[in-house]
Short mmCIF file of C-alpha atoms and ligand atoms in Angstrom, two decimals:
data_model
loop_
_atom_site.label_atom_id
_atom_site.label_comp_id
_atom_site.label_asym_id
_atom_site.label_seq_id
_atom_site.Cartn_x
_atom_site.Cartn_y
_atom_site.Cartn_z
CA MET A 1 12.31 -33.07 12.79
CA LYS A 2 14.43 -31.69 10.19
CA SER A 3 13.57 -32.32 6.51
CA PHE A 4 16.08 -33.98 4.20
CA PHE A 5 16.63 -30.60 2.72
CA SER A 6 17.85 -29.11 5.98
CA ILE A 7 20.34 -31.90 6.51
CA ILE A 8 21.89 -31.28 3.10
CA ILE A 9 22.05 -27.62 3.94
CA PHE A 10 23.49 -28.34 7.35
CA LEU A 11 26.27 -30.75 5.51
CA LEU A 12 26.98 -28.08 2.98
CA GLY A 13 27.44 -25.66 5.91
CA ILE A 14 30.15 -27.86 7.43
CA VAL A 15 31.95 -28.16 4.11
CA ASN A 16 31.21 -24.50 3.31
CA PRO A 17 32.27 -24.39 -0.24
CA VAL A 18 33.00 -20.78 -1.24
CA PHE A 19 32.80 -20.50 -4.96
CA LEU A 20 30.70 -19.13 -7.66
CA ASN A 21 32.38 -15.74 -7.51
CA GLY A 22 32.67 -15.66 -3.86
CA GLN A 23 29.00 -16.29 -3.14
CA ASP A 24 28.18 -18.78 -0.62
CA PHE A 25 26.82 -21.84 -2.45
CA LYS A 26 24.64 -22.78 0.59
CA GLN A 27 22.81 -19.54 0.44
CA GLU A 28 22.16 -20.04 -3.16
CA LEU A 29 20.57 -23.40 -2.56
CA VAL A 30 18.41 -22.06 0.25
CA ILE A 31 17.11 -19.29 -2.09
CA LYS A 32 16.45 -21.75 -4.79
CA SER A 33 14.37 -23.72 -2.51
CA ILE A 34 12.30 -20.67 -1.37
CA TYR A 35 11.38 -19.85 -4.92
CA LYS A 36 10.51 -23.48 -5.60
CA ASN A 37 8.22 -23.62 -2.58
CA ALA A 38 6.68 -20.08 -3.22
CA LEU A 39 5.98 -20.89 -6.92
CA GLY A 40 4.62 -24.23 -6.22
CA SER A 41 1.99 -22.95 -3.61
CA ARG A 42 -1.30 -21.42 -4.15
CA LYS A 43 -2.02 -20.99 -0.60
CA ALA A 44 -1.40 -17.15 -0.28
CA TYR A 45 -3.12 -16.58 -3.70
CA ASN A 46 -6.25 -18.45 -2.52
CA ASP A 47 -6.21 -16.74 0.79
CA LEU A 48 -6.11 -13.33 -1.04
CA ARG A 49 -9.11 -14.31 -3.18
CA TYR A 50 -11.03 -15.00 0.06
CA LEU A 51 -9.90 -11.59 1.57
CA CYS A 52 -10.96 -9.73 -1.56
CA LYS A 53 -14.19 -11.31 -2.06
CA ASN A 54 -15.27 -11.62 1.43
CA THR A 55 -14.08 -8.46 3.04
CA LYS A 56 -14.26 -5.96 0.15
CA GLY A 57 -14.35 -2.40 1.17
CA ARG A 58 -12.48 -2.98 4.49
CA ILE A 59 -11.80 0.73 5.32
CA SER A 60 -10.87 1.12 8.91
CA GLY A 61 -13.68 1.18 11.33
CA SER A 62 -15.87 -0.92 8.85
CA PRO A 63 -17.43 -4.30 9.60
CA GLN A 64 -15.45 -5.49 6.61
CA ALA A 65 -12.36 -4.42 8.38
CA ALA A 66 -13.34 -6.29 11.47
CA GLU A 67 -13.97 -9.48 9.27
CA ALA A 68 -10.30 -9.11 7.64
CA VAL A 69 -8.78 -8.85 11.14
CA GLU A 70 -10.66 -12.10 12.31
CA PHE A 71 -9.79 -13.87 8.97
CA THR A 72 -6.08 -13.13 9.11
CA TYR A 73 -6.00 -13.88 12.93
CA GLN A 74 -7.45 -17.36 12.33
CA LEU A 75 -5.12 -17.89 9.26
CA MET A 76 -2.03 -17.30 11.26
CA LYS A 77 -3.40 -19.33 14.26
CA GLN A 78 -3.62 -22.34 12.06
CA MET A 79 0.01 -21.86 10.99
CA ASN A 80 1.90 -23.35 13.79
CA LEU A 81 3.63 -20.01 14.57
CA ASP A 82 5.12 -19.28 17.91
CA SER A 83 2.78 -16.52 18.67
CA VAL A 84 -0.23 -14.86 17.05
CA TRP A 85 -1.92 -11.74 18.68
CA LEU A 86 -4.15 -8.74 18.01
CA GLN A 87 -2.67 -5.32 18.92
CA PRO A 88 -5.59 -2.97 19.79
CA VAL A 89 -5.78 0.39 18.03
CA MET A 90 -8.38 3.09 17.88
CA VAL A 91 -9.43 4.03 14.42
CA LYS A 92 -11.17 6.81 12.76
CA ASN A 93 -14.43 5.94 11.29
CA TRP A 94 -15.45 7.86 8.05
CA LYS A 95 -18.28 6.66 6.14
CA ARG A 96 -19.09 7.47 2.58
CA GLY A 97 -22.86 7.13 2.71
CA LYS A 98 -25.01 6.19 -0.27
CA ASN A 99 -26.13 7.84 -3.60
CA GLU A 100 -23.13 9.76 -4.67
CA LYS A 101 -23.91 11.20 -8.18
CA ALA A 102 -22.96 13.91 -10.38
CA SER A 103 -23.91 15.51 -13.68
CA ILE A 104 -22.98 18.16 -16.14
CA HIS A 105 -25.79 20.58 -17.18
CA SER A 106 -25.06 22.61 -20.30
CA SER A 107 -27.58 24.75 -22.27
CA ILE A 108 -25.68 23.84 -25.41
CA MET A 109 -24.62 20.27 -25.08
CA GLY A 110 -27.36 18.95 -22.77
CA ILE A 111 -27.15 16.92 -19.52
CA ILE A 112 -24.79 13.97 -18.79
CA GLU A 113 -23.80 11.90 -15.79
CA VAL A 114 -20.27 11.40 -14.81
CA PRO A 115 -18.64 8.93 -12.40
CA VAL A 116 -17.52 10.63 -9.13
CA LEU A 117 -16.50 9.39 -5.78
CA SER A 118 -15.95 11.12 -2.53
CA LEU A 119 -12.57 11.79 -1.36
CA GLY A 120 -11.65 10.08 1.97
CA GLY A 121 -12.42 12.53 4.79
CA SER A 122 -14.72 14.68 2.68
CA VAL A 123 -17.84 16.23 4.20
CA GLY A 124 -21.01 15.67 2.54
CA THR A 125 -23.20 18.15 0.47
CA GLY A 126 -26.36 17.55 2.26
CA GLU A 127 -29.62 16.35 0.90
CA LYS A 128 -30.06 18.69 -2.04
CA GLY A 129 -26.42 18.47 -3.32
CA ILE A 130 -24.55 21.31 -4.79
CA THR A 131 -25.14 22.86 -8.19
CA ALA A 132 -22.87 25.57 -9.24
CA GLY A 133 -20.71 27.05 -12.11
CA ILE A 134 -17.23 25.39 -12.38
CA VAL A 135 -13.86 26.78 -12.99
CA GLU A 136 -11.01 24.57 -14.15
CA VAL A 137 -7.40 24.99 -12.94
CA LYS A 138 -4.20 22.76 -12.86
CA SER A 139 -2.21 24.33 -10.11
CA PHE A 140 -2.54 26.44 -6.88
CA GLU A 141 -0.90 29.25 -8.62
CA GLU A 142 -3.70 29.36 -11.28
CA LEU A 143 -6.20 29.32 -8.48
CA GLU A 144 -4.42 32.35 -6.78
CA ALA A 145 -4.30 34.15 -10.12
CA LEU A 146 -8.03 33.80 -10.56
CA GLY A 147 -8.63 34.82 -7.05
CA LYS A 148 -11.81 35.37 -5.03
CA LYS A 149 -13.54 37.27 -7.67
CA LYS A 150 -13.62 34.28 -10.08
CA ILE A 151 -13.73 31.53 -7.57
CA LYS A 152 -16.37 32.49 -5.00
CA ASN A 153 -19.48 30.46 -4.98
CA LYS A 154 -18.00 28.09 -7.64
CA ILE A 155 -16.86 24.60 -7.93
CA VAL A 156 -13.25 24.23 -8.53
CA PHE A 157 -12.28 21.62 -11.03
CA PHE A 158 -8.61 20.44 -10.54
CA ASN A 159 -7.68 18.78 -13.77
CA LYS A 160 -3.83 18.14 -13.67
CA ALA A 161 -3.16 14.75 -15.32
CA MET A 162 -0.49 12.49 -14.10
CA ASP A 163 2.57 12.89 -16.53
CA PRO A 164 2.67 9.78 -18.72
CA THR A 165 6.12 10.75 -20.02
CA LEU A 166 7.77 9.99 -16.61
CA SER A 167 9.35 6.63 -16.31
CA SER A 168 8.08 6.23 -12.59
CA THR A 169 4.29 6.33 -12.24
CA PHE A 170 4.84 6.91 -8.40
CA LYS A 171 6.85 10.12 -9.34
CA ALA A 172 3.87 11.12 -11.67
CA TYR A 173 1.52 10.31 -8.91
CA SER A 174 3.48 12.49 -6.35
CA LYS A 175 3.49 15.46 -8.63
CA THR A 176 -0.31 15.52 -8.97
CA ALA A 177 -1.37 14.30 -5.49
CA PHE A 178 -1.59 17.88 -4.14
CA GLN A 179 -4.87 18.67 -5.81
CA ARG A 180 -6.45 15.63 -4.09
CA THR A 181 -4.79 16.09 -0.66
CA ARG A 182 -5.03 19.95 -0.33
CA GLY A 183 -7.25 21.02 -3.26
CA ALA A 184 -10.41 21.51 -1.20
CA ALA A 185 -8.74 23.52 1.48
CA GLU A 186 -6.95 25.78 -1.13
CA ALA A 187 -10.01 26.21 -3.10
CA ALA A 188 -12.02 27.07 0.03
CA LYS A 189 -9.76 29.92 0.83
CA TYR A 190 -11.09 31.71 -2.18
CA GLY A 191 -14.74 31.02 -1.48
CA ALA A 192 -15.30 27.80 -3.53
CA VAL A 193 -18.20 25.92 -2.63
CA ALA A 194 -16.77 22.40 -3.51
CA VAL A 195 -14.04 20.69 -5.59
CA VAL A 196 -13.90 17.99 -8.33
CA VAL A 197 -10.59 16.49 -8.85
CA ARG A 198 -9.28 14.38 -11.60
CA SER A 199 -8.47 10.89 -10.57
CA LEU A 200 -4.86 10.11 -10.19
CA THR A 201 -4.27 7.53 -12.85
CA ILE A 202 -2.46 7.36 -16.12
CA VAL A 203 -5.05 5.53 -18.08
CA ASN A 204 -8.40 6.90 -19.48
CA SER A 205 -11.14 5.04 -17.83
CA ASP A 206 -14.51 5.33 -16.09
CA PHE A 207 -13.30 4.43 -12.76
CA PRO A 208 -12.97 7.21 -10.03
CA HIS A 209 -9.93 6.79 -7.94
CA THR A 210 -10.33 7.92 -4.29
CA GLY A 211 -7.80 8.72 -1.63
CA ILE A 212 -7.22 10.85 1.48
CA MET A 213 -7.77 14.62 1.59
CA PHE A 214 -7.09 17.18 4.35
CA TYR A 215 -8.85 20.18 5.55
CA GLU A 216 -7.06 23.01 7.22
CA GLU A 217 -7.99 24.52 10.57
CA GLY A 218 -9.82 27.75 10.20
CA ILE A 219 -10.77 27.16 6.51
CA PRO A 220 -14.29 26.23 5.62
CA GLU A 221 -14.79 22.41 4.98
CA ILE A 222 -16.11 22.06 1.57
CA PRO A 223 -17.16 18.68 -0.22
CA ALA A 224 -14.57 17.02 -2.47
CA VAL A 225 -15.09 14.35 -5.03
CA VAL A 226 -12.71 12.68 -7.56
CA ILE A 227 -14.08 12.21 -11.16
CA SER A 228 -12.85 9.42 -13.64
CA THR A 229 -10.40 10.44 -16.16
CA ASN A 230 -12.88 9.92 -18.91
CA GLY A 231 -15.28 12.13 -17.03
CA ALA A 232 -12.52 14.85 -16.43
CA ASN A 233 -11.79 14.82 -20.21
CA LEU A 234 -15.31 15.25 -21.02
CA LEU A 235 -15.80 18.08 -18.55
CA ASN A 236 -12.69 19.86 -19.85
CA ASN A 237 -14.10 19.46 -23.51
CA TRP A 238 -17.54 20.76 -22.62
CA LEU A 239 -16.07 23.71 -20.65
CA LYS A 240 -14.29 24.76 -23.75
CA LYS A 241 -17.57 24.99 -25.58
CA ASP A 242 -19.71 26.21 -22.74
CA PRO A 243 -17.77 27.97 -19.94
CA GLY A 244 -21.01 28.84 -18.36
CA LEU A 245 -22.19 25.29 -17.68
CA GLN A 246 -23.40 24.05 -14.35
CA PHE A 247 -22.01 21.11 -12.44
CA TYR A 248 -24.11 19.16 -10.02
CA PHE A 249 -23.21 16.53 -7.37
CA GLU A 250 -24.27 15.07 -4.08
CA ASN A 251 -22.40 13.03 -1.53
CA HIS A 252 -23.38 12.01 1.93
CA CYS A 253 -20.12 11.40 4.01
CA GLU A 254 -19.96 11.42 7.72
CA LEU A 255 -17.23 11.02 10.38
CA TRP A 256 -18.61 8.69 13.05
CA PRO A 257 -16.99 8.03 16.48
CA GLU A 258 -13.77 6.27 16.54
CA VAL A 259 -13.97 2.42 16.91
CA LEU A 260 -11.58 -0.30 18.36
CA SER A 261 -9.56 -2.31 15.71
CA TYR A 262 -6.46 -4.17 15.51
CA ASN A 263 -3.15 -4.85 13.94
CA VAL A 264 -2.84 -8.55 13.35
CA ILE A 265 0.66 -9.91 14.23
CA GLY A 266 2.23 -13.45 13.90
CA GLU A 267 5.75 -14.37 14.67
CA ILE A 268 8.26 -17.21 14.45
CA ARG A 269 10.67 -16.76 17.35
CA GLY A 270 14.28 -16.22 16.65
CA ARG A 271 16.67 -19.28 17.38
CA GLU A 272 19.69 -17.26 18.48
CA ARG A 273 18.64 -13.67 19.06
CA PRO A 274 14.87 -13.82 19.84
CA ASP A 275 14.87 -10.30 21.09
CA GLU A 276 15.92 -8.94 17.82
CA ILE A 277 12.91 -8.30 15.71
CA ILE A 278 12.39 -8.51 11.89
CA THR A 279 9.13 -6.96 10.80
CA ILE A 280 7.65 -7.72 7.41
CA GLY A 281 4.10 -6.43 6.60
CA GLY A 282 1.31 -4.81 4.57
CA HIS A 283 -1.78 -2.88 5.36
CA LEU A 284 -5.07 -4.83 5.97
CA ASP A 285 -7.45 -1.98 5.21
CA SER A 286 -8.28 -0.89 1.89
CA TRP A 287 -10.71 1.94 0.46
CA ASP A 288 -14.29 1.27 0.92
CA ASN A 289 -14.83 1.16 -2.94
CA SER A 290 -12.39 -1.43 -3.52
CA GLU A 291 -11.41 -5.27 -3.02
CA GLY A 292 -7.90 -3.92 -2.30
CA ALA A 293 -6.19 -6.80 -4.07
CA HIS A 294 -2.95 -4.94 -5.12
CA ASP A 295 -3.47 -2.20 -2.31
CA ASP A 296 -2.79 -3.99 -0.10
CA GLY A 297 -4.35 -7.50 0.46
CA GLY A 298 -1.46 -8.97 -1.73
CA GLY A 299 1.25 -7.31 0.46
CA CYS A 300 -0.52 -8.88 3.56
CA MET A 301 -0.69 -12.26 2.13
CA GLN A 302 2.93 -12.10 0.83
CA SER A 303 4.06 -11.38 4.47
CA ILE A 304 2.12 -14.22 6.04
CA ASP A 305 3.42 -16.61 3.20
CA VAL A 306 6.92 -15.78 4.00
CA LEU A 307 6.29 -17.38 7.57
CA ARG A 308 4.66 -20.31 5.91
CA ILE A 309 7.69 -20.75 3.61
CA PHE A 310 10.14 -20.58 6.47
CA ASN A 311 8.00 -23.19 8.36
CA GLU A 312 7.82 -25.52 5.60
CA LEU A 313 11.48 -25.44 4.67
CA ASP A 314 12.63 -25.62 8.29
CA ILE A 315 14.40 -22.32 7.96
CA GLU A 316 14.93 -21.18 11.46
CA PRO A 317 15.79 -17.55 11.60
CA LYS A 318 18.32 -16.35 14.11
CA ARG A 319 16.02 -13.46 14.87
CA THR A 320 12.40 -13.13 15.46
CA VAL A 321 10.48 -12.74 12.25
CA ARG A 322 7.08 -10.99 12.48
CA ALA A 323 4.32 -10.65 9.83
CA VAL A 324 2.32 -7.58 10.68
CA MET A 325 -1.15 -6.79 9.09
CA PHE A 326 -1.29 -3.01 9.75
CA MET A 327 -4.71 -1.50 10.15
CA ASP A 328 -5.76 1.96 8.78
CA GLU A 329 -2.94 3.00 6.37
CA GLU A 330 -5.44 4.56 4.09
CA TYR A 331 -7.12 6.93 6.33
CA ALA A 332 -5.02 7.96 9.31
CA GLN A 333 -2.14 5.41 9.66
CA ARG A 334 -3.02 4.58 13.20
CA GLY A 335 -1.99 1.02 12.88
CA GLY A 336 1.59 1.93 12.06
CA GLN A 337 1.73 4.46 14.66
CA LYS A 338 0.50 2.06 17.33
CA TYR A 339 2.99 -0.62 16.38
CA ALA A 340 5.87 1.68 16.68
CA GLU A 341 4.57 3.25 19.83
CA GLU A 342 4.24 -0.32 21.44
CA ALA A 343 7.68 -1.25 20.08
CA ALA A 344 9.26 1.79 21.81
CA ARG A 345 7.33 1.29 25.14
CA LYS A 346 8.52 -2.40 25.40
CA ASN A 347 12.03 -1.25 24.46
CA GLU A 348 12.02 -3.90 21.56
CA LYS A 349 15.17 -4.19 19.52
CA HIS A 350 14.23 -3.88 15.74
CA TYR A 351 16.84 -5.16 13.33
CA PHE A 352 14.97 -4.19 10.13
CA ALA A 353 11.46 -3.59 8.74
CA LEU A 354 10.07 -4.38 5.21
CA GLU A 355 6.88 -3.47 3.82
CA SER A 356 5.13 -4.62 0.66
CA ASP A 357 2.69 -1.87 -0.35
CA ALA A 358 3.33 -1.08 -4.05
CA GLY A 359 1.06 -3.81 -5.47
CA VAL A 360 2.05 -7.48 -6.37
CA LEU A 361 3.00 -6.90 -9.87
CA THR A 362 6.24 -8.27 -11.50
CA PRO A 363 9.08 -7.89 -8.81
CA ARG A 364 11.99 -5.67 -9.62
CA GLY A 365 13.79 -5.40 -6.26
CA PHE A 366 13.90 -3.42 -2.83
CA GLY A 367 14.75 0.13 -1.66
CA PHE A 368 16.71 0.61 1.36
CA SER A 369 16.75 3.46 3.90
CA LEU A 370 19.39 3.58 6.50
CA ALA A 371 22.06 6.03 7.84
CA ASP A 372 25.03 3.72 7.77
CA GLU A 373 26.72 3.91 4.37
CA LYS A 374 28.84 0.81 4.72
CA ARG A 375 25.80 -1.16 5.76
CA LEU A 376 23.98 0.26 2.80
CA GLN A 377 26.56 -0.79 0.58
CA ASN A 378 26.62 -4.46 2.05
CA LEU A 379 22.86 -4.66 1.66
CA LEU A 380 22.96 -3.41 -1.93
CA SER A 381 25.51 -5.96 -2.86
CA LEU A 382 23.16 -8.75 -1.94
CA ASN A 383 21.41 -8.17 -5.20
CA VAL A 384 23.73 -10.68 -6.84
CA TYR A 385 21.68 -13.44 -5.30
CA PHE A 386 18.48 -12.13 -7.10
CA LYS A 387 20.06 -11.93 -10.54
CA PRO A 388 18.75 -15.40 -11.66
CA TYR A 389 15.20 -14.21 -10.63
CA LYS A 390 15.36 -10.81 -12.26
CA THR A 391 14.79 -8.99 -9.16
CA ASN A 392 18.13 -7.49 -8.59
CA LEU A 393 17.17 -3.69 -8.75
CA PHE A 394 18.50 -2.73 -5.21
CA LYS A 395 18.54 1.00 -4.52
CA GLU A 396 19.00 3.51 -1.85
CA GLY A 397 15.81 4.94 -0.43
CA GLY A 398 12.75 2.86 0.40
CA TRP A 399 10.18 2.30 3.12
CA GLY A 400 6.43 1.94 3.52
CA VAL A 401 3.90 4.13 5.23
CA ASP A 402 3.25 1.62 8.06
CA ILE A 403 6.87 0.98 8.96
CA TYR A 404 7.82 4.56 8.63
CA PRO A 405 6.96 5.57 12.24
CA LEU A 406 9.42 2.75 13.36
CA ARG A 407 12.46 4.78 11.82
CA HIS A 408 13.45 6.11 15.38
CA ILE A 409 13.97 2.67 16.72
CA CYS A 410 14.65 0.48 13.58
CA PRO A 411 17.87 1.29 11.78
CA ILE A 412 16.87 -0.21 8.39
CA LEU A 413 13.66 0.32 6.48
CA ILE A 414 12.97 -1.58 3.25
CA GLY A 415 10.33 -1.18 0.53
CA TYR A 416 9.46 -3.90 -1.80
CA ILE A 417 9.56 -2.73 -5.43
CA PRO A 418 7.41 -4.34 -8.04
CA ASP A 419 6.92 -2.89 -11.54
CA ASP A 420 4.85 0.31 -11.37
CA SER A 421 3.48 0.49 -14.92
CA ARG A 422 0.15 -0.84 -14.17
CA TYR A 423 -0.23 0.03 -10.41
CA PHE A 424 -2.15 3.24 -10.71
CA ASN A 425 -4.64 1.64 -13.13
CA TYR A 426 -5.85 -0.08 -9.88
CA HIS A 427 -4.99 2.10 -7.10
CA HIS A 428 -7.92 3.12 -4.80
CA SER A 429 -10.46 2.28 -7.32
CA ALA A 430 -13.16 -0.53 -7.71
CA ASN A 431 -10.81 -1.85 -10.54
CA ASP A 432 -8.30 -3.21 -7.86
CA THR A 433 -9.78 -6.66 -7.86
CA PHE A 434 -8.46 -10.15 -7.10
CA GLU A 435 -8.72 -10.76 -10.98
CA LYS A 436 -5.96 -8.31 -11.46
CA ILE A 437 -3.50 -10.52 -9.48
CA ASN A 438 -1.17 -12.87 -11.31
CA HIS A 439 -0.24 -15.85 -9.16
CA ARG A 440 3.23 -16.08 -10.54
CA GLU A 441 4.06 -12.41 -10.27
CA MET A 442 2.77 -12.51 -6.59
CA GLN A 443 4.70 -15.54 -5.56
CA MET A 444 8.02 -14.50 -7.34
CA GLY A 445 7.66 -11.37 -4.96
CA THR A 446 6.98 -13.42 -1.99
CA ALA A 447 10.03 -15.49 -2.76
CA ALA A 448 12.21 -12.43 -3.16
CA ILE A 449 10.93 -11.00 0.16
CA ALA A 450 11.53 -14.43 1.88
CA SER A 451 14.89 -14.63 0.42
CA LEU A 452 15.95 -11.19 1.35
CA VAL A 453 14.75 -11.70 4.98
CA TYR A 454 16.77 -14.96 5.17
CA LEU A 455 19.88 -13.37 3.80
CA ILE A 456 19.85 -10.17 6.00
CA ASP A 457 19.25 -12.37 8.98
CA TYR A 458 21.96 -14.86 8.06
CA PHE A 459 24.66 -12.32 7.34
CA ASP A 460 24.31 -10.11 10.56
CA PHE A 461 24.51 -6.85 8.99
ZN1 LIG B 1 -1.56 0.78 0.22
#
């Protein structure tokens, strides 16, 4: 049965008053109702609390990841959706192991412990750990200049800080990520025995921020850890006073056999064009040291909440709208690849895909990636609907790691853009907890996503 609200919308549709600077008044009312519903609901926020507190450390392959799959599957099962299913995907199974520790040993300053964390994919040091002299660099060029003579049998300390003067923290991140992802492979070329990498965060803190790293074929695989920014500053300081100091660390990572996991998918079937698919999603896995509240439990719960809002407001999309909880974004992106593979194999017609994986902080807008310039301009012009909600930063260029593999069969990819000032305070660290989530910020974002999905579906771009 239709709600009173839907009847009003239906009547307005018949009268179809086009005013308010050419905008469709009916659309504005629907959007208003979406925001009202989102802001008045604590469902997704409470579900996120459960996910964070009960499946903390849900790295792909872990029991916590399996629990997160079960939780979100049951969550969507209870929502009266048209279908909810698990999409099987084999995932890598890297385990950190226990007792990671590090200390600096100086004959001048003494001994001090510093917070470190293995990088995702790192090998372990073995029982005894590694003790060696340490060489600080900020670039691969510096590494090359030092050469084998200075690097061999040493630990290389990559200490390039994220540039706080850049207005985009994502840009600052991308300019320093090389040392985390490729530092070990580069240092090993010159005979280094291990690497210690400065955490990729703007703030000075004691939290190490992990993330994926890659070895190169034919190059020795050496252990790699990140050190907190406070630890990195201290090490830098001590090295100036005592260049001959020793650094010790041990870690015990192992790569276990691959295991079966799942993407979790729920959908509302389209009323007019059920074969055309709109995908909205986030990734269900998190790093093993983290509750994964901003990265990316929040994005997952927002995606599910869009379906709840559509159902509660009787918004019947023309096209099929799917919420997808992608598995394994952090380690090997297997979930996103599998979803795209299956979509291609089934010849599915994808209309657009949107991902929320930049935190659930204050909403700013959306980024759009598509080849058709006219369509792009039309999409960008939708930002007028979002002005009252201060979420009208619509720009060219945007996607998400999990929806990126869909690009060959999906003409429009969209990335949700929240404010990025605080994101890297949390990213990939134990500081990314549920307590860092603001209900209003999260739900303003959910409302923006739901409104955009509604508009793009309605206008048939
Ligand atoms: Zn993420």
